[in-house]
Amino acid sequence: MTDPNFEPFKLEIERLYIHENKILSEVMEYMESKYSFVKSSGQYSRQLKKWGISKQNIKAKEWEWIGNKENKRKLHENKESEFYMGGNQVHVPQVKKAKYRDAYCSSIARFSTAPSPNTPEGFFVCTPASPGMHLLWNGSLPWLRFIKLLHSSQNEEAPSPSSSLTIKTPHGADALSRSVNHQLMSRLSTLIPWNKLTHPPNLHSSSRTSTALSILMPEEYEGQHDALSTDLNSSKNKGREHLALELFLLSNNITSQDPRGRTSENIRSDDERVMQMLEDSGWKDLKHIQILLSTREPTAEAIAERVFTSALRLHDIETVAMMLKFKMDPNSASIESISRGILTPLQFVAASQDERSEELINLLVSHGADVNYTCNEYPPLFYAIDEHGSRNMRAFMSHGAIVMPSCLSAATCLKDIEAFSDIANSCSDVNARSGWQDPSALAQAVTHGNVPIIKVLLAKGANIHDLVVVNFEDDIATTTILGLSVQSASNNVVRALLSGCHEMNPDFDGLPYVSPVVLAVERKNVEITHALLQAGVDIKQADGQGKMTLLERATENRYSVALCKVLIEHGAQVNRPVSSQKYESSALLKALKRKSSEVAQLLIEAGARLNDEHTQPPYTALGAAIEHGDGILIQTLLATGATVVGTKLEAIGSLGTAMFLQANDVLRGVLNVSGPGILATALLAKNTDLARYLLEHDADREYRMGNEDHVLSNQTPLEAAIEVGNVTFAETLLKRGAKVTDSVLAGAISKDPVLLKHLLARFGGCAPTAVGIAVFCGEPLQLLQEAGVDPTGVPQIPEYYWDLGDFQLPPPESVLEVAVVARNREALQFLLQWTPWNAKLIGRALTFAILLQLNEMVEDLLPFDSDMTQEITIQCPYYEDDFGEVAGERETYTPLQAAVNRQMIHVARALMEKADVNYLGHGVRCRTALQHAVEKGNMELINLLLSKHGARIDEPPATDGGATALQISCLKGYMGITRRLLDLGADVNEAPAKHNGRTALQGAAEYGRIDILHMLLNEGALVIGEGEMQYRKAVELAEQNGHNAAARMLRSWRDSVFLSPSTS
């Protein structure tokens, strides 16, 4: 296990030791001086070994191993080889040269099938990645035009961006290049979710880098990607090529894929890298900014957009000022933010608490930014108020910002009453709302509990009877602002509103609303309830609202004596009206159920009916007292006229209570209906005396009395006895004829072995649950098999066994799936031989194993006949965003689709021989195998499916959230794959999924893929006629997501189509 003290410094130590080639003592000295990190040389050496980090000092025997390994892989497996030592590639030229010196292989060694020598420590060998495609690129692509423009401008007088594309390094070009190059290669590995790019760790592979580049971007000349990837891997100082790659990624909005999605941290990291790139390239000056902004090329415009956005988010005033000087439009730029979506520059700066934000506001306004312009419903002033930015607020007010209703509402959280009064005085109507469902300013002030502002608004005529939406009884309902104040639980707020309220029971022309009294009782707030009733709020109107009466609502809490007294004093109904239909419950039943004797006594004295029967347990008042075993309450109820016990009890609270029932000839009737459940409850409570007494009165017998509904307990007495480990009682129940079921056996697994044998002797039939629990507990299955247990059927596995964390699998339909989820390979192999399994169940288990990437278990299942159309739907976990909990995606897979999605290539190869590769399936976001392969950017799988198995390129998308292969590649920014699919005839205008779908053009526009957009347009993507709707949506998506350069390119292309003679 690695030392946790070292982990935070891993990248820095690797950079110094490997990429800057420092000796260990220099690394130690640097780490101590820079970070006060002190460790011995031995500790460093051990940690570097654990990380697999070592320098490339290759010995003769290691060269010999390399030569032998390469030859054997070539001869026996027909595979090329890449070798790594300490995470760095051993380059092919070195290998070839060394073969003649240290790696001579005899004929015997070359052709021998004997095992190879053990792999030297720190070495790794794998097959080079290859895109498997030869692509021709159109020189009219925006990126190729842009890079050509840079090259051609080197001889011009004006400063050329390309002429400055070098890294300026005060500490030596080679050292910095190593670090920067490896950082870039690591980042490339996150751009494509291709497991070969990320596993194993610490590997920097030129072939994989080249393949990644081929997937992402076009080449200026054949072999460019190979050359660049080799230079990156060998740490040659190729600053211009490095920065060109960064510029391409920037212009096409290709960013690292963080598993957490876009976060403040990774956005800031991207922004800092953009600005560092600008600095390193020498472009951060007026002349170069002028060139960038005056170059009317989509790529230049996209880069300028990203630079301006990054500079603004980092509050880099110098860069923002330079760009504004050369006509960067401060109103058209769109800024991505995490919690607020896409904003205008002024909106973004207004929401910032950076000390330079006021200066930025003034700078933007001085260059024409409109202080009232918004790309959503909230003007910039709203964000300044919402962030309590007093300086920003004053700046906007001084520039003539209009106070909209949303601004006034936001201002209600301010503590500065003078500032609020200034804002309120600038607002023409304090009762105006931004939208009809939005709360008024007074409602917002009440929500914030801001009493001084409430008083200011009331003085300006704020309407206290505005209706607002509140959560009530697991639903939404309407109430007045007075009702809203009750939910704030602030007595001062309620008093402030009551002082300004002259009508306590407003009439809304029959429109239902929840009375403030109901909400006060719901909150169990005695003081506010009393104040509202004293002020004249109608209690009878309140008593008829919702699912409960006021007293029923009050008794939901056992400590509610004072509240019940207030309600009874003001005339709240103690009983519901007499009816032939049974009510669910009553105030008295709720009080008894919560063991609230004082409240029960209060209700009895107020006239509560004692013999009503209800539809919810414990059904009667006397039954509730019996379940709790409260002798005093039982006596009180009997003394005041209670006679109805009922027979459907879930428990008897004590031995004394049971004896009392027997003495009054009631026990027999109760046990005839509910005996087994009551006995099980006593056993689970470990009340052995009560359990024995109940057993003496045949509580374990199943009866059905007349037309009584039979109450089924969650557990039988035998199951309860086994759960609490009462073996003696369990044996007694067995002697009395207790039935042994699958669930009984399941409960006995891993318990008393003698008892288990006794249970098995009395059992016959299917017991999938017992077998499943045995699998999870790692218990041997032979005992169950020898007892004649049948493992087939659907196991009922407790949820806690099925919690995987990463995603949720559906409940199992066989114990095969249980063995897979339990990762119990021995059990799976045993089960497969125990009994024949049908293809459906094998198919499900196989899909489970693939989804969990359990290679060995997949190999165990592959030889069996499996249904290749079996679909498993997984639920990704819930996650939190700024608005609360959000449900994760649901994804459905067949075995082949799962294998392709998980990039288990050897498994996918095998399944392609058995399955219909074009099968789509059912469910949200379904994908064919090819669509999955494209989504993962895995060219090996793509080529296999297309070249050898006839995968259809234009297989239609799933109805909801689906996408064709081309649409997916455009969304992801996989330019090479997009080109390949188009070359093979993919339909550029294929319709999107009916729900939550995008055409290829729309997907590229939404994510700002400038070059893919151009390629699609060039290939015939329609923007007029039948393509009109596609075009409009594409422009809308581009602008919504801040890709204005993409939107401009779409408009320009459409204009050129209209002007073309062929469209006349």
Tab-separated table of C-alpha atoms in Angstrom, residues 534-702:
chain	number	residue	atom	x	y	z
A	534	GLN	CA	-56.691	34.910	18.613
A	535	ALA	CA	-56.457	37.175	15.552
A	536	GLY	CA	-59.576	35.589	14.125
A	537	VAL	CA	-58.451	32.971	11.591
A	538	ASP	CA	-61.424	30.619	11.028
A	539	ILE	CA	-60.727	27.267	12.765
A	540	LYS	CA	-63.710	25.501	11.159
A	541	GLN	CA	-62.447	26.301	7.676
A	542	ALA	CA	-58.983	25.046	8.679
A	543	ASP	CA	-60.368	21.822	10.190
A	544	GLY	CA	-61.671	20.671	6.827
A	545	GLN	CA	-58.407	21.109	4.907
A	546	GLY	CA	-55.968	18.356	4.044
A	547	LYS	CA	-56.048	14.667	4.866
A	548	MET	CA	-56.358	15.121	8.644
A	549	THR	CA	-58.300	17.190	11.123
A	550	LEU	CA	-56.330	19.744	13.138
A	551	LEU	CA	-56.264	17.497	16.215
A	552	GLU	CA	-55.180	14.468	14.174
A	553	ARG	CA	-52.393	16.605	12.751
A	554	ALA	CA	-51.420	17.811	16.223
A	555	THR	CA	-51.233	14.261	17.651
A	556	GLU	CA	-48.690	13.247	15.007
A	557	ASN	CA	-46.231	14.371	17.697
A	558	ARG	CA	-46.522	12.686	21.103
A	559	TYR	CA	-45.446	15.897	22.889
A	560	SER	CA	-48.407	17.973	21.730
A	561	VAL	CA	-50.464	18.497	24.879
A	562	ALA	CA	-50.293	22.297	24.811
A	563	LEU	CA	-51.156	22.445	21.101
A	564	CYS	CA	-54.152	20.123	21.569
A	565	LYS	CA	-55.382	22.244	24.461
A	566	VAL	CA	-55.257	25.409	22.331
A	567	LEU	CA	-57.146	23.719	19.496
A	568	ILE	CA	-59.819	22.212	21.778
A	569	GLU	CA	-60.312	25.591	23.520
A	570	HIS	CA	-60.964	27.239	20.120
A	571	GLY	CA	-63.438	24.605	18.962
A	572	ALA	CA	-61.415	22.144	16.871
A	573	GLN	CA	-63.385	18.965	16.109
A	574	VAL	CA	-62.418	16.033	18.312
A	575	ASN	CA	-64.247	13.435	16.203
A	576	ARG	CA	-64.902	13.180	12.510
A	577	PRO	CA	-68.587	13.114	11.516
A	578	VAL	CA	-70.352	9.787	12.111
A	579	SER	CA	-70.242	7.691	8.946
A	580	SER	CA	-71.011	4.159	7.768
A	581	GLN	CA	-67.539	4.106	6.235
A	582	LYS	CA	-64.519	3.542	8.446
A	583	TYR	CA	-61.977	6.332	8.668
A	584	GLU	CA	-58.240	5.598	8.442
A	585	SER	CA	-57.543	6.872	11.947
A	586	SER	CA	-58.549	9.422	14.582
A	587	ALA	CA	-56.859	11.873	16.911
A	588	LEU	CA	-57.362	9.470	19.842
A	589	LEU	CA	-55.947	6.472	17.947
A	590	LYS	CA	-52.891	8.491	16.893
A	591	ALA	CA	-52.287	9.622	20.478
A	592	LEU	CA	-52.559	6.063	21.788
A	593	LYS	CA	-50.317	4.762	19.022
A	594	ARG	CA	-47.639	7.249	20.113
A	595	LYS	CA	-48.047	6.320	23.791
A	596	SER	CA	-49.133	9.857	24.565
A	597	SER	CA	-51.246	9.168	27.656
A	598	GLU	CA	-51.780	12.816	28.582
A	599	VAL	CA	-53.038	13.739	25.102
A	600	ALA	CA	-55.270	10.645	25.053
A	601	GLN	CA	-56.742	11.619	28.409
A	602	LEU	CA	-57.333	15.164	27.124
A	603	LEU	CA	-59.183	13.838	24.060
A	604	ILE	CA	-61.247	11.391	26.114
A	605	GLU	CA	-62.321	14.240	28.391
A	606	ALA	CA	-63.206	16.302	25.299
A	607	GLY	CA	-65.588	13.571	24.135
A	608	ALA	CA	-63.512	11.412	21.758
A	609	ARG	CA	-65.431	8.319	20.605
A	610	LEU	CA	-63.843	5.186	22.128
A	611	ASN	CA	-65.252	2.331	20.046
A	612	ASP	CA	-64.696	3.481	16.473
A	613	GLU	CA	-62.997	0.958	14.204
A	614	HIS	CA	-60.495	2.207	11.641
A	615	THR	CA	-58.840	0.923	8.496
A	616	GLN	CA	-55.255	1.407	9.678
A	617	PRO	CA	-53.452	-0.468	12.517
A	618	PRO	CA	-53.987	-0.721	15.405
A	619	TYR	CA	-57.638	-0.344	14.264
A	620	THR	CA	-59.222	0.470	17.675
A	621	ALA	CA	-58.346	2.558	20.698
A	622	LEU	CA	-58.354	-0.437	23.031
A	623	GLY	CA	-56.282	-2.408	20.501
A	624	ALA	CA	-53.624	0.338	20.519
A	625	ALA	CA	-53.361	0.189	24.305
A	626	ILE	CA	-53.072	-3.611	24.193
A	627	GLU	CA	-50.291	-3.524	21.597
A	628	HIS	CA	-48.287	-1.244	23.861
A	629	GLY	CA	-49.096	-3.286	26.967
A	630	ASP	CA	-50.133	-0.133	28.831
A	631	GLY	CA	-52.220	-1.430	31.736
A	632	ILE	CA	-53.155	2.045	33.001
A	633	LEU	CA	-54.442	3.145	29.614
A	634	ILE	CA	-56.336	-0.099	29.191
A	635	GLN	CA	-58.043	0.424	32.557
A	636	THR	CA	-58.802	4.076	31.698
A	637	LEU	CA	-60.383	3.138	28.376
A	638	LEU	CA	-62.427	0.358	29.923
A	639	ALA	CA	-63.591	2.660	32.714
A	640	THR	CA	-64.770	5.296	30.226
A	641	GLY	CA	-66.730	2.895	28.030
A	642	ALA	CA	-64.298	1.300	25.578
A	643	THR	CA	-65.419	-2.227	24.681
A	644	VAL	CA	-64.216	-2.929	21.119
A	645	VAL	CA	-60.787	-4.605	20.994
A	646	GLY	CA	-60.826	-5.893	17.439
A	647	THR	CA	-58.946	-9.002	16.447
A	648	LYS	CA	-56.365	-7.700	13.973
A	649	LEU	CA	-53.558	-6.881	16.384
A	650	GLU	CA	-49.885	-6.858	15.405
A	651	ALA	CA	-48.552	-7.379	18.918
A	652	ILE	CA	-49.451	-7.849	22.551
A	653	GLY	CA	-47.327	-5.566	24.659
A	654	SER	CA	-46.696	-7.741	27.709
A	655	LEU	CA	-47.386	-11.058	29.345
A	656	GLY	CA	-49.723	-9.307	31.786
A	657	THR	CA	-51.738	-7.890	28.905
A	658	ALA	CA	-52.039	-11.335	27.309
A	659	MET	CA	-53.268	-12.760	30.617
A	660	PHE	CA	-55.756	-9.870	30.906
A	661	LEU	CA	-57.111	-10.697	27.445
A	662	GLN	CA	-57.396	-14.374	28.377
A	663	ALA	CA	-59.218	-13.512	31.561
A	664	ASN	CA	-61.708	-11.463	29.576
A	665	ASP	CA	-62.198	-14.228	26.934
A	666	VAL	CA	-60.661	-12.054	24.195
A	667	LEU	CA	-57.273	-13.723	23.612
A	668	ARG	CA	-58.600	-16.687	21.604
A	669	GLY	CA	-60.317	-14.471	19.043
A	670	VAL	CA	-57.246	-12.288	18.651
A	671	LEU	CA	-54.916	-15.273	18.172
A	672	ASN	CA	-57.274	-16.941	15.709
A	673	VAL	CA	-56.761	-13.989	13.357
A	674	SER	CA	-53.313	-12.614	14.209
A	675	GLY	CA	-51.639	-15.314	16.308
A	676	PRO	CA	-48.541	-16.106	14.178
A	677	GLY	CA	-47.711	-12.427	13.696
A	678	ILE	CA	-48.107	-11.643	17.397
A	679	LEU	CA	-45.950	-14.628	18.324
A	680	ALA	CA	-43.261	-13.607	15.826
A	681	THR	CA	-43.243	-10.075	17.277
A	682	ALA	CA	-42.799	-11.450	20.803
A	683	LEU	CA	-39.912	-13.631	19.649
A	684	LEU	CA	-38.202	-10.773	17.833
A	685	ALA	CA	-38.525	-8.686	21.027
A	686	LYS	CA	-36.888	-11.614	22.876
A	687	ASN	CA	-39.857	-11.728	25.255
A	688	THR	CA	-39.571	-15.476	25.829
A	689	ASP	CA	-42.120	-15.664	28.635
A	690	LEU	CA	-44.780	-13.999	26.511
A	691	ALA	CA	-43.840	-16.201	23.536
A	692	ARG	CA	-44.240	-19.373	25.633
A	693	TYR	CA	-47.602	-18.193	26.951
A	694	LEU	CA	-48.814	-17.431	23.445
A	695	LEU	CA	-47.584	-20.826	22.209
A	696	GLU	CA	-49.515	-22.517	25.030
A	697	HIS	CA	-52.584	-20.867	23.525
A	698	ASP	CA	-51.754	-22.091	19.991
A	699	ALA	CA	-50.594	-18.741	18.642
A	700	ASP	CA	-48.585	-20.558	15.974
A	701	ARG	CA	-51.691	-21.948	14.278
A	702	GLU	CA	-53.039	-20.357	11.112
